[in-house]
Each structure stands twice: as C-alpha cells, then as structure tokens.
mmCIF file of C-alpha atoms in Angstrom:
data_model
loop_
_atom_site.group_PDB
_atom_site.id
_atom_site.type_symbol
_atom_site.label_atom_id
_atom_site.label_comp_id
_atom_site.label_asym_id
_atom_site.label_seq_id
_atom_site.Cartn_x
_atom_site.Cartn_y
_atom_site.Cartn_z
ATOM 1 C CA UNK A 212 0.437 -0.146 -0.014
ATOM 2 C CA UNK A 213 1.492 3.062 -0.950
ATOM 3 C CA UNK A 214 1.699 6.336 0.935
ATOM 4 C CA UNK A 215 -1.235 8.238 -0.099
ATOM 5 C CA UNK A 216 -3.644 4.919 0.129
ATOM 6 C CA UNK A 217 -2.751 4.711 3.785
ATOM 7 C CA UNK A 218 -3.310 8.716 4.132
ATOM 8 C CA UNK A 219 -6.816 7.564 2.755
ATOM 9 C CA UNK A 220 -6.756 4.720 4.856
ATOM 10 C CA UNK A 221 -6.531 6.705 8.137
ATOM 11 C CA UNK A 222 -8.493 9.763 7.173
ATOM 12 C CA UNK A 223 -11.198 10.175 10.085
ATOM 13 C CA UNK A 224 -14.456 10.696 7.853
ATOM 14 C CA UNK A 225 -15.943 8.503 5.475
ATOM 15 C CA UNK A 226 -16.162 11.558 2.990
ATOM 16 C CA UNK A 227 -13.239 14.510 1.675
ATOM 17 C CA UNK A 228 -13.517 17.663 -0.241
ATOM 18 C CA UNK A 229 -11.029 18.256 -2.770
ATOM 19 C CA UNK A 230 -9.451 21.177 -0.556
ATOM 20 C CA UNK A 231 -8.877 18.480 2.424
ATOM 21 C CA UNK A 232 -7.056 15.899 -0.342
ATOM 22 C CA UNK A 233 -4.656 18.473 -1.339
ATOM 23 C CA UNK A 234 -3.918 19.369 2.363
ATOM 24 C CA UNK A 235 -3.465 15.330 2.735
ATOM 25 C CA UNK A 236 -1.272 14.876 -0.385
ATOM 26 C CA UNK A 237 1.140 18.112 -0.349
ATOM 27 C CA UNK A 238 3.646 16.465 1.286
ATOM 28 C CA UNK A 239 3.306 13.480 -1.348
ATOM 29 C CA UNK A 240 2.754 15.264 -5.063
ATOM 30 C CA UNK A 241 4.949 18.229 -6.150
ATOM 31 C CA UNK A 242 2.332 19.004 -8.934
ATOM 32 C CA UNK A 243 -1.271 19.252 -9.862
ATOM 33 C CA UNK A 244 -1.042 17.227 -12.881
ATOM 34 C CA UNK A 245 0.566 14.646 -10.471
ATOM 35 C CA UNK A 246 -1.895 14.795 -7.516
ATOM 36 C CA UNK A 247 -4.838 14.881 -10.338
ATOM 37 C CA UNK A 248 -3.342 11.736 -11.857
ATOM 38 C CA UNK A 249 -3.450 9.941 -8.426
ATOM 39 C CA UNK A 250 -7.324 11.115 -7.628
ATOM 40 C CA UNK A 251 -8.432 9.797 -10.742
ATOM 41 C CA UNK A 252 -6.751 6.282 -10.501
ATOM 42 C CA UNK A 253 -8.276 6.621 -6.817
ATOM 43 C CA UNK A 254 -11.467 7.237 -8.534
ATOM 44 C CA UNK A 255 -11.415 4.193 -11.627
ATOM 45 C CA UNK A 256 -10.440 2.488 -8.802
ATOM 46 C CA UNK A 257 -13.434 3.266 -6.986
ATOM 47 C CA UNK A 258 -11.657 4.165 -3.621
ATOM 48 C CA UNK A 259 -13.305 7.869 -4.321
ATOM 49 C CA UNK A 260 -16.380 7.596 -5.623
ATOM 50 C CA UNK A 261 -17.691 11.165 -6.845
ATOM 51 C CA UNK A 262 -20.875 12.506 -4.717
ATOM 52 C CA UNK A 263 -22.100 13.995 -7.857
ATOM 53 C CA UNK A 264 -24.418 16.791 -6.327
ATOM 54 C CA UNK A 265 -21.100 18.605 -5.199
ATOM 55 C CA UNK A 266 -20.026 18.878 -9.024
ATOM 56 C CA UNK A 267 -16.279 19.384 -10.706
ATOM 57 C CA UNK A 268 -13.938 21.492 -11.236
ATOM 58 C CA UNK A 269 -13.377 23.090 -14.862
ATOM 59 C CA UNK A 270 -9.501 22.032 -14.637
ATOM 60 C CA UNK A 271 -8.054 19.494 -16.866
ATOM 61 C CA UNK A 272 -7.867 16.698 -15.708
ATOM 62 C CA UNK A 273 -11.432 17.282 -13.734
ATOM 63 C CA UNK A 274 -11.719 16.294 -10.312
ATOM 64 C CA UNK A 275 -14.978 16.587 -7.916
ATOM 65 C CA UNK A 276 -15.440 18.586 -5.153
ATOM 66 C CA UNK A 277 -16.303 16.017 -2.885
ATOM 67 C CA UNK A 278 -15.606 12.358 -2.777
ATOM 68 C CA UNK A 279 -17.119 8.969 -0.392
ATOM 69 C CA UNK A 280 -14.298 7.129 0.668
ATOM 70 C CA UNK A 281 -14.526 3.499 0.214
ATOM 71 C CA UNK A 282 -11.783 1.961 2.586
ATOM 72 C CA UNK A 283 -13.189 -1.550 1.857
ATOM 73 C CA UNK A 284 -11.585 -1.040 -1.571
ATOM 74 C CA UNK A 285 -8.177 -0.595 0.045
ATOM 75 C CA UNK A 286 -8.363 -2.912 3.036
ATOM 76 C CA UNK A 287 -9.061 -5.789 0.365
ATOM 77 C CA UNK A 288 -5.258 -5.436 -0.880
ATOM 78 C CA UNK A 289 -3.443 -4.727 2.617
ATOM 79 C CA UNK A 290 -5.653 -7.816 3.711
ATOM 80 C CA UNK A 291 -4.630 -9.919 0.562
ATOM 81 C CA UNK A 292 -0.812 -8.582 1.609
ATOM 82 C CA UNK A 293 -1.475 -9.963 4.944
ATOM 83 C CA UNK A 294 -2.522 -13.307 4.035
ATOM 84 C CA UNK A 295 0.410 -13.619 1.533
ATOM 85 C CA UNK A 296 2.568 -13.188 4.413
ATOM 86 C CA UNK A 297 0.787 -15.200 6.747
ATOM 87 C CA UNK A 298 0.976 -18.338 4.312
ATOM 88 C CA UNK A 299 4.423 -17.923 4.204
ATOM 89 C CA UNK A 300 5.765 -16.965 7.709
ATOM 90 C CA UNK A 301 6.326 -19.299 10.987
ATOM 91 C CA UNK A 302 2.685 -20.904 11.599
ATOM 92 C CA UNK A 303 3.441 -19.741 15.404
ATOM 93 C CA UNK A 304 3.406 -15.772 14.302
ATOM 94 C CA UNK A 305 -0.402 -14.816 14.725
ATOM 95 C CA UNK A 306 -0.842 -11.670 12.213
ATOM 96 C CA UNK A 307 -4.747 -11.642 13.310
ATOM 97 C CA UNK A 308 -4.404 -8.131 15.234
ATOM 98 C CA UNK A 309 -3.152 -6.608 12.055
ATOM 99 C CA UNK A 310 -6.145 -6.967 9.909
ATOM 100 C CA UNK A 311 -8.293 -4.520 12.341
ATOM 101 C CA UNK A 312 -5.063 -1.984 12.887
ATOM 102 C CA UNK A 313 -3.432 0.695 10.692
ATOM 103 C CA UNK A 314 -1.720 -0.471 7.490
ATOM 104 C CA UNK A 315 0.869 1.770 8.370
ATOM 105 C CA UNK A 316 1.791 -0.119 11.446
ATOM 106 C CA UNK A 317 2.239 -3.206 9.640
ATOM 107 C CA UNK A 318 4.739 -1.265 7.027
ATOM 108 C CA UNK A 319 6.649 -0.815 10.140
ATOM 109 C CA UNK A 320 6.684 -3.722 12.223
ATOM 110 C CA UNK A 321 7.336 -6.134 8.695
ATOM 111 C CA UNK A 322 11.079 -6.150 8.813
ATOM 112 C CA UNK A 323 10.982 -7.234 12.108
ATOM 113 C CA UNK A 324 8.494 -9.856 11.458
ATOM 114 C CA UNK A 325 10.446 -11.331 8.991
ATOM 115 C CA UNK A 326 13.671 -11.197 11.012
ATOM 116 C CA UNK A 327 11.610 -13.102 13.742
ATOM 117 C CA UNK A 328 10.262 -15.429 11.173
ATOM 118 C CA UNK A 329 13.797 -16.203 9.952
ATOM 119 C CA UNK A 330 15.048 -16.700 13.941
ATOM 120 C CA UNK A 331 12.179 -19.498 14.016
ATOM 121 C CA UNK A 332 12.589 -20.878 11.268
ATOM 122 C CA UNK A 333 16.328 -21.264 11.947
ATOM 123 C CA UNK A 334 16.276 -22.131 15.797
ATOM 124 C CA UNK A 335 12.562 -23.056 16.925
ATOM 125 C CA UNK A 336 11.663 -21.897 19.977
ATOM 126 C CA UNK A 337 14.391 -21.611 22.721
ATOM 127 C CA UNK A 338 14.734 -23.471 25.854
ATOM 128 C CA UNK A 339 16.622 -21.736 27.843
ATOM 129 C CA UNK A 340 15.671 -18.111 29.385
ATOM 130 C CA UNK A 341 17.922 -15.108 28.945
ATOM 131 C CA UNK A 342 17.728 -11.431 29.547
ATOM 132 C CA UNK A 343 15.981 -9.631 27.544
ATOM 133 C CA UNK A 344 18.736 -7.376 26.023
ATOM 134 C CA UNK A 345 20.161 -10.872 24.664
ATOM 135 C CA UNK A 346 16.869 -12.513 23.155
ATOM 136 C CA UNK A 347 16.407 -8.906 21.898
ATOM 137 C CA UNK A 348 19.833 -9.224 19.895
ATOM 138 C CA UNK A 349 19.417 -12.913 18.664
ATOM 139 C CA UNK A 350 16.058 -11.836 16.933
ATOM 140 C CA UNK A 351 16.480 -8.531 15.481
ATOM 141 C CA UNK A 352 19.908 -7.604 15.822
ATOM 142 C CA UNK A 353 19.437 -4.615 18.224
ATOM 143 C CA UNK A 354 19.657 -5.580 21.978
ATOM 144 C CA UNK A 355 17.193 -2.710 23.037
ATOM 145 C CA UNK A 356 14.413 -3.735 20.802
ATOM 146 C CA UNK A 357 12.433 -5.458 23.142
ATOM 147 C CA UNK A 358 12.725 -3.256 26.078
ATOM 148 C CA UNK A 359 12.889 0.043 24.747
ATOM 149 C CA UNK A 360 11.900 -0.077 21.094
ATOM 150 C CA UNK A 361 8.671 -1.497 21.243
ATOM 151 C CA UNK A 362 9.708 -5.198 20.692
ATOM 152 C CA UNK A 363 7.897 -6.533 23.565
ATOM 153 C CA UNK A 364 4.367 -5.091 22.340
ATOM 154 C CA UNK A 365 5.137 -6.678 18.869
ATOM 155 C CA UNK A 366 5.767 -10.071 20.378
ATOM 156 C CA UNK A 367 2.654 -9.660 22.476
ATOM 157 C CA UNK A 368 0.716 -8.715 19.379
ATOM 158 C CA UNK A 369 1.736 -11.716 17.467
ATOM 159 C CA UNK A 370 1.432 -13.835 20.871
ATOM 160 C CA UNK A 371 4.832 -14.901 21.084
ATOM 161 C CA UNK A 372 6.264 -13.036 23.865
ATOM 162 C CA UNK A 373 5.581 -15.624 26.454
ATOM 163 C CA UNK A 374 7.320 -18.416 23.887
ATOM 164 C CA UNK A 375 10.715 -16.720 24.247
ATOM 165 C CA UNK A 376 11.667 -17.621 27.592
ATOM 166 C CA UNK A 377 12.555 -13.778 28.047
ATOM 167 C CA UNK A 378 13.796 -12.881 31.291
ATOM 168 C CA UNK A 379 12.585 -9.076 31.810
ATOM 169 C CA UNK A 380 15.495 -6.420 32.872
ATOM 170 C CA UNK A 381 14.264 -4.443 35.575
ATOM 171 C CA UNK A 382 15.810 -3.198 38.991
ATOM 172 C CA UNK A 383 16.086 -6.102 41.495
ATOM 173 C CA UNK A 384 13.065 -6.272 43.726
ATOM 174 C CA UNK A 385 13.558 -4.693 47.182
ATOM 175 C CA UNK A 386 12.171 -6.510 49.921
ATOM 176 C CA UNK A 387 12.816 -8.000 53.517
ATOM 177 C CA UNK A 388 11.606 -11.369 54.811
ATOM 178 C CA UNK A 389 9.893 -13.006 58.071
ATOM 179 C CA UNK A 390 11.813 -15.902 58.674
ATOM 180 C CA UNK A 391 9.210 -17.095 60.695
ATOM 181 C CA UNK A 392 6.778 -18.007 57.908
ATOM 182 C CA UNK A 393 8.886 -19.593 55.352
ATOM 183 C CA UNK A 394 7.131 -22.942 55.393
ATOM 184 C CA UNK A 395 3.869 -21.780 55.195
ATOM 185 C CA UNK A 396 1.875 -22.811 52.757
ATOM 186 C CA UNK A 397 0.225 -19.465 51.830
ATOM 187 C CA UNK A 398 2.180 -16.301 51.909
ATOM 188 C CA UNK A 399 1.126 -12.596 51.874
ATOM 189 C CA UNK A 400 3.548 -9.849 50.930
ATOM 190 C CA UNK A 401 3.249 -5.900 51.647
ATOM 191 C CA UNK A 402 3.852 -3.669 48.735
ATOM 192 C CA UNK A 403 4.387 -0.405 50.112
ATOM 193 C CA UNK A 404 5.268 2.801 47.505
ATOM 194 C CA UNK A 405 7.655 4.810 49.335
ATOM 195 C CA UNK A 406 11.082 4.520 51.530
ATOM 196 C CA UNK A 407 9.802 6.171 54.722
ATOM 197 C CA UNK A 408 6.914 3.884 54.939
ATOM 198 C CA UNK A 409 9.223 1.155 54.351
ATOM 199 C CA UNK A 410 11.423 1.956 56.809
ATOM 200 C CA UNK A 411 8.993 2.600 59.538
ATOM 201 C CA UNK A 412 7.566 -1.049 58.925
ATOM 202 C CA UNK A 413 10.193 -2.870 58.943
ATOM 203 C CA UNK A 414 11.188 -3.167 62.721
ATOM 204 C CA UNK A 415 7.739 -4.850 63.349
ATOM 205 C CA UNK A 416 7.692 -7.763 60.397
ATOM 206 C CA UNK A 417 8.188 -10.284 62.600
ATOM 207 C CA UNK A 418 5.202 -9.471 64.762
ATOM 208 C CA UNK A 419 2.957 -9.481 61.459
ATOM 209 C CA UNK A 420 1.494 -12.271 59.321
ATOM 210 C CA UNK A 421 3.381 -11.292 56.112
ATOM 211 C CA UNK A 422 6.096 -13.325 54.573
ATOM 212 C CA UNK A 423 7.482 -10.064 52.949
ATOM 213 C CA UNK A 424 7.590 -6.082 53.222
ATOM 214 C CA UNK A 425 8.661 -4.844 49.798
ATOM 215 C CA UNK A 426 9.680 -1.866 48.771
ATOM 216 C CA UNK A 427 7.886 -0.544 45.514
ATOM 217 C CA UNK A 428 10.175 2.300 44.594
ATOM 218 C CA UNK A 429 7.421 4.337 42.900
ATOM 219 C CA UNK A 430 7.025 3.270 39.681
ATOM 220 C CA UNK A 431 10.016 0.769 39.870
ATOM 221 C CA UNK A 432 7.493 -2.097 41.288
ATOM 222 C CA UNK A 433 5.596 -2.260 37.980
ATOM 223 C CA UNK A 434 8.404 -3.620 36.337
ATOM 224 C CA UNK A 435 10.471 -5.091 39.377
ATOM 225 C CA UNK A 436 7.781 -7.563 40.710
ATOM 226 C CA UNK A 437 8.671 -9.743 37.311
ATOM 227 C CA UNK A 438 11.583 -10.484 39.552
ATOM 228 C CA UNK A 439 9.444 -12.065 42.638
ATOM 229 C CA UNK A 440 9.122 -15.700 41.193
ATOM 230 C CA UNK A 441 13.293 -15.389 40.703
ATOM 231 C CA UNK A 442 13.946 -13.718 43.920
ATOM 232 C CA UNK A 443 11.702 -15.718 46.325
ATOM 233 C CA UNK A 444 11.557 -18.921 44.479
ATOM 234 C CA UNK A 445 8.686 -20.598 47.458
ATOM 235 C CA UNK A 446 6.487 -22.712 46.742
ATOM 236 C CA UNK A 447 3.215 -21.344 48.167
ATOM 237 C CA UNK A 448 0.083 -19.680 47.434
ATOM 238 C CA UNK A 449 1.070 -15.991 47.150
ATOM 239 C CA UNK A 450 -1.021 -12.930 48.132
ATOM 240 C CA UNK A 451 -0.149 -9.311 47.720
ATOM 241 C CA UNK A 452 -1.265 -6.178 49.314
ATOM 242 C CA UNK A 453 -0.498 -2.626 48.194
ATOM 243 C CA UNK A 454 -0.297 0.699 49.980
ATOM 244 C CA UNK A 455 0.663 3.880 48.282
ATOM 245 C CA UNK A 456 0.243 7.348 48.134
ATOM 246 C CA UNK A 457 -3.802 8.324 47.907
ATOM 247 C CA UNK A 458 -3.306 10.460 44.577
ATOM 248 C CA UNK A 459 -3.737 10.061 40.920
ATOM 249 C CA UNK A 460 -0.466 8.733 40.667
ATOM 250 C CA UNK A 461 -0.501 6.332 43.430
ATOM 251 C CA UNK A 462 -3.696 4.616 41.846
ATOM 252 C CA UNK A 463 -2.204 4.811 38.486
ATOM 253 C CA UNK A 464 0.980 2.939 40.352
ATOM 254 C CA UNK A 465 -1.201 0.409 41.756
ATOM 255 C CA UNK A 466 -3.654 0.013 38.720
ATOM 256 C CA UNK A 467 -0.145 -0.675 36.218
ATOM 257 C CA UNK A 468 1.119 -3.145 39.214
ATOM 258 C CA UNK A 469 -2.403 -4.684 39.505
ATOM 259 C CA UNK A 470 -2.265 -5.437 35.867
ATOM 260 C CA UNK A 471 1.183 -7.656 36.358
ATOM 261 C CA UNK A 472 0.730 -9.163 39.390
ATOM 262 C CA UNK A 473 -2.848 -8.818 41.126
ATOM 263 C CA UNK A 474 -2.529 -6.737 44.531
ATOM 264 C CA UNK A 475 -5.342 -5.477 46.283
ATOM 265 C CA UNK A 476 -5.375 -2.281 48.435
ATOM 266 C CA UNK A 477 -4.279 -2.518 51.801
ATOM 267 C CA UNK A 478 -7.622 -1.198 53.207
ATOM 268 C CA UNK A 479 -6.584 -0.839 56.865
ATOM 269 C CA UNK A 480 -3.938 2.038 55.942
ATOM 270 C CA UNK A 481 -6.127 3.563 53.285
ATOM 271 C CA UNK A 482 -8.960 3.640 56.087
ATOM 272 C CA UNK A 483 -6.745 5.208 58.440
ATOM 273 C CA UNK A 484 -5.497 7.896 55.748
ATOM 274 C CA UNK A 485 -8.940 8.950 54.993
ATOM 275 C CA UNK A 486 -9.619 9.331 58.959
ATOM 276 C CA UNK A 487 -6.906 12.366 58.464
ATOM 277 C CA UNK A 488 -7.401 15.656 56.766
ATOM 278 C CA UNK A 489 -6.358 15.871 53.192
ATOM 279 C CA UNK A 490 -3.116 17.251 52.375
ATOM 280 C CA UNK A 491 -3.076 19.842 49.715
ATOM 281 C CA UNK A 492 -0.576 20.356 46.478
ATOM 282 C CA UNK A 493 -1.362 18.043 44.128
ATOM 283 C CA UNK A 494 -3.661 19.642 41.586
ATOM 284 C CA UNK A 495 -1.208 19.362 38.758
ATOM 285 C CA UNK A 496 -1.888 15.483 38.499
ATOM 286 C CA UNK A 497 -4.770 14.193 36.280
ATOM 287 C CA UNK A 498 -7.488 11.993 36.576
ATOM 288 C CA UNK A 499 -6.779 8.257 35.944
ATOM 289 C CA UNK A 500 -10.351 7.286 34.749
ATOM 290 C CA UNK A 501 -9.532 3.213 34.551
ATOM 291 C CA UNK A 502 -7.109 3.293 37.550
ATOM 292 C CA UNK A 503 -10.007 5.036 39.761
ATOM 293 C CA UNK A 504 -12.550 2.775 38.395
ATOM 294 C CA UNK A 505 -10.646 -0.077 39.219
ATOM 295 C CA UNK A 506 -9.795 0.873 42.593
ATOM 296 C CA UNK A 507 -12.368 2.498 44.629
ATOM 297 C CA UNK A 508 -14.968 -0.538 44.488
ATOM 298 C CA UNK A 509 -12.486 -1.608 47.282
ATOM 299 C CA UNK A 510 -14.043 0.813 49.592
ATOM 300 C CA UNK A 511 -17.439 2.022 50.899
ATOM 301 C CA UNK A 512 -19.367 4.648 48.994
ATOM 302 C CA UNK A 513 -18.963 7.178 51.745
ATOM 303 C CA UNK A 514 -14.934 6.540 51.556
ATOM 304 C CA UNK A 515 -15.511 6.838 47.709
ATOM 305 C CA UNK A 516 -16.908 9.902 47.742
ATOM 306 C CA UNK A 517 -14.567 11.389 50.044
ATOM 307 C CA UNK A 518 -11.660 10.179 47.896
ATOM 308 C CA UNK A 519 -13.222 11.624 44.707
ATOM 309 C CA UNK A 520 -13.912 15.332 46.463
ATOM 310 C CA UNK A 521 -10.443 15.303 47.636
ATOM 311 C CA UNK A 522 -8.645 14.551 44.650
ATOM 312 C CA UNK A 523 -10.904 16.418 42.093
ATOM 313 C CA UNK A 524 -10.170 19.653 44.364
ATOM 314 C CA UNK A 525 -6.184 18.827 44.149
ATOM 315 C CA UNK A 526 -5.822 17.242 47.909
ATOM 316 C CA UNK A 527 -4.516 14.143 48.491
ATOM 317 C CA UNK A 528 -3.242 11.515 51.251
ATOM 318 C CA UNK A 529 0.340 11.008 51.379
ATOM 319 C CA UNK A 530 1.429 7.863 52.987
ATOM 320 C CA UNK A 531 3.366 9.917 55.647
ATOM 321 C CA UNK A 532 0.000 11.491 56.889
ATOM 322 C CA UNK A 533 0.386 8.071 59.309
ATOM 323 C CA UNK A 534 2.997 8.297 61.781
ATOM 324 C CA UNK A 535 5.258 5.272 62.481
ATOM 325 C CA UNK A 536 3.676 4.032 65.634
ATOM 326 C CA UNK A 537 0.471 3.922 64.010
ATOM 327 C CA UNK A 538 1.506 1.978 60.854
ATOM 328 C CA UNK A 539 3.077 -0.448 63.180
ATOM 329 C CA UNK A 540 -0.280 -0.832 64.861
ATOM 330 C CA UNK A 541 -2.430 -1.004 62.093
ATOM 331 C CA UNK A 542 -0.094 -3.736 60.282
ATOM 332 C CA UNK A 543 0.290 -5.690 64.072
ATOM 333 C CA UNK A 544 -3.402 -5.522 64.710
ATOM 334 C CA UNK A 545 -5.385 -5.855 61.335
ATOM 335 C CA UNK A 546 -6.913 -9.345 60.387
ATOM 336 C CA UNK A 547 -4.863 -9.387 56.876
ATOM 337 C CA UNK A 548 -6.045 -12.963 56.038
ATOM 338 C CA UNK A 549 -9.373 -12.369 56.010
ATOM 339 C CA UNK A 550 -9.455 -9.306 53.911
ATOM 340 C CA UNK A 551 -7.855 -11.395 51.002
ATOM 341 C CA UNK A 552 -9.536 -11.484 47.925
ATOM 342 C CA UNK A 553 -9.824 -14.339 45.970
ATOM 343 C CA UNK A 554 -10.503 -12.464 42.472
ATOM 344 C CA UNK A 555 -9.048 -8.968 41.845
#
C-alpha cells in the first residue's frame, strides 16, 4: 500500500472534499498533474467515489469537489498482503491483530516480523531463559528493541512473547523476609510505595502475618515485581497487598502493578489515611479514569465520595500522613487473612 493510500485509509471521516485531499497529499505530490492523476486512479478503483451533487472542477483533468471514501476497496489489497505473509511465515506468528489495525503499523513492523520468522525457522523456540537484551539481539540484532523500542508490544501482538523465554531486565525487587513464615503454605506480602513507610514498618515485620515487606520505589515496582518468583522461589500460595499515596499518581501505580501481579489495596492503611485531613498540593496531577474505576470499588460509598472530592480538588493523602507507631499498630493488629480477595 503506497503512502497516498495509507493517508486515505487513516482519514477519520467517510467523506472528503478536494481541499482536504490537497492538504492530505501535499507532502507526496509536487504538481497538480501528479495529484490529479493519483485521484483519478483512486476514482477508477472505486476508492474515491464522486458525490455528484457537489459537481466537478473545470480544470484538466477534472476532479470532483467532494468524494465518498470506500476504505474497503483499499483494505482488500491490504488483507491480501497479510494473507500472503501469513502463508509464508512460521505458523506460530499470529497476524490477526493487524487485520483491524493501521496499515502503516504493518509496514513499520514487517522488517522485524521477517527477522523473527527467520529466527524461528532457523532455531525454533528457545529452551533457555535469557535476559531481554540478549534475546532481543538474537531476534532482530538490536539489544534494546524488546525493552525500549517497542519489541515487547510487537511480540505480545503476535502471541510470541511468553514462548521466547525472556527474562525481563529491571531493577532487583527490594524486600525484607519474615523467616518465621518461610515454611507456611500461604504467604502474604505487603508492597509499599515509599521508602519512609518501608523503614517505619520494617522493625515489626516479625510481629505480623506477612512473609515479606516489599519496597515498591514508586513506579519501579511495575517492572521489578517480575523478579519476585526468581528472588523468592518459595512454593506457596502468594497474596499481595499494596499501600501507596492516595493521589491520582498513586492510584495509577497500583493499577499498572495490579495488571501485572494481582495486588489488592491494603484497606486498613488507606482507611486510616481517610480519617486524617487531606493535604494540599497535587492539583497538577490528572485523573486516571481506568485506575480510579478499578481502585474505588474496594471502598465504601462514603469513602469513595471522600476520595473523589479530595482528589478532584487537588488534595491527597500521602503515606507519611500516618506516623510510624500508627503504621506499625495497623499492620500488627489488622485481620489481613480475612481481607484477602480470591478474585481481583
């Protein structure tokens, strides 16, 4: 599919006037003659269908003032191209996600897909786990491709990422262990966003029912949680609680973490925060609807109204609003095992 066709496919409306076409194609065609030839070609192929009521220009060659866009005529060729490559490529490479997508993305991804196809046909699926940069270089000769240049998303799109035995590269997970619970069949873990809260809770870890206390280090936890199974290879049923700042950013961190590793909000801590007066100073943060919609249902209707009001007014509840002794008392005395949700 050429550049002009891609621009038509991506045009957001079903009709387009001549002036809009001129703006759309200005970077492609230098002269009216070339521009007109391209439009007449699209007319002949029924990609652009003249709207007769709008009329045509008096210039030669004559063009319609307004067209209806028949995107199916273009996508038919695009789908044929996808079918061609589907028949040629390794059977494990799924191209289904491209049929509904932007043809421009397909053209951008194709060179990488061909390299992945070559690797699989030459080597099959790897048996050993290796770090992402090493696997990235093996696949496409770019060690940063998987982690930094969109490779992980592409591999997930074609349903290959889990089969390539990739060890994600991230900072090590930072946590403390309660040695008294190592042999238990069910382990619960507390992740806290900030260092101050971690340091405040650490002295009483052995007095709780928690197997570990994990320092989330803000957004870093979203990636570092992938290291948990390797750093804590204990065979048990694992449950995670999370406690972070009660602001839009804190909700967003929990939401991103929860999508990778189920971790329910540590309600006793959050509820204690809500009994305090909200702090001022987060008006610059923006509402994250998806995060809020997932987080708020853990709370009562009154608590939800309180959180929404505070956050919409630019206020927030930092973890540090709870003093060390209060944090420790909540952690020791709450009935955490009865708070565990079996489904998140």
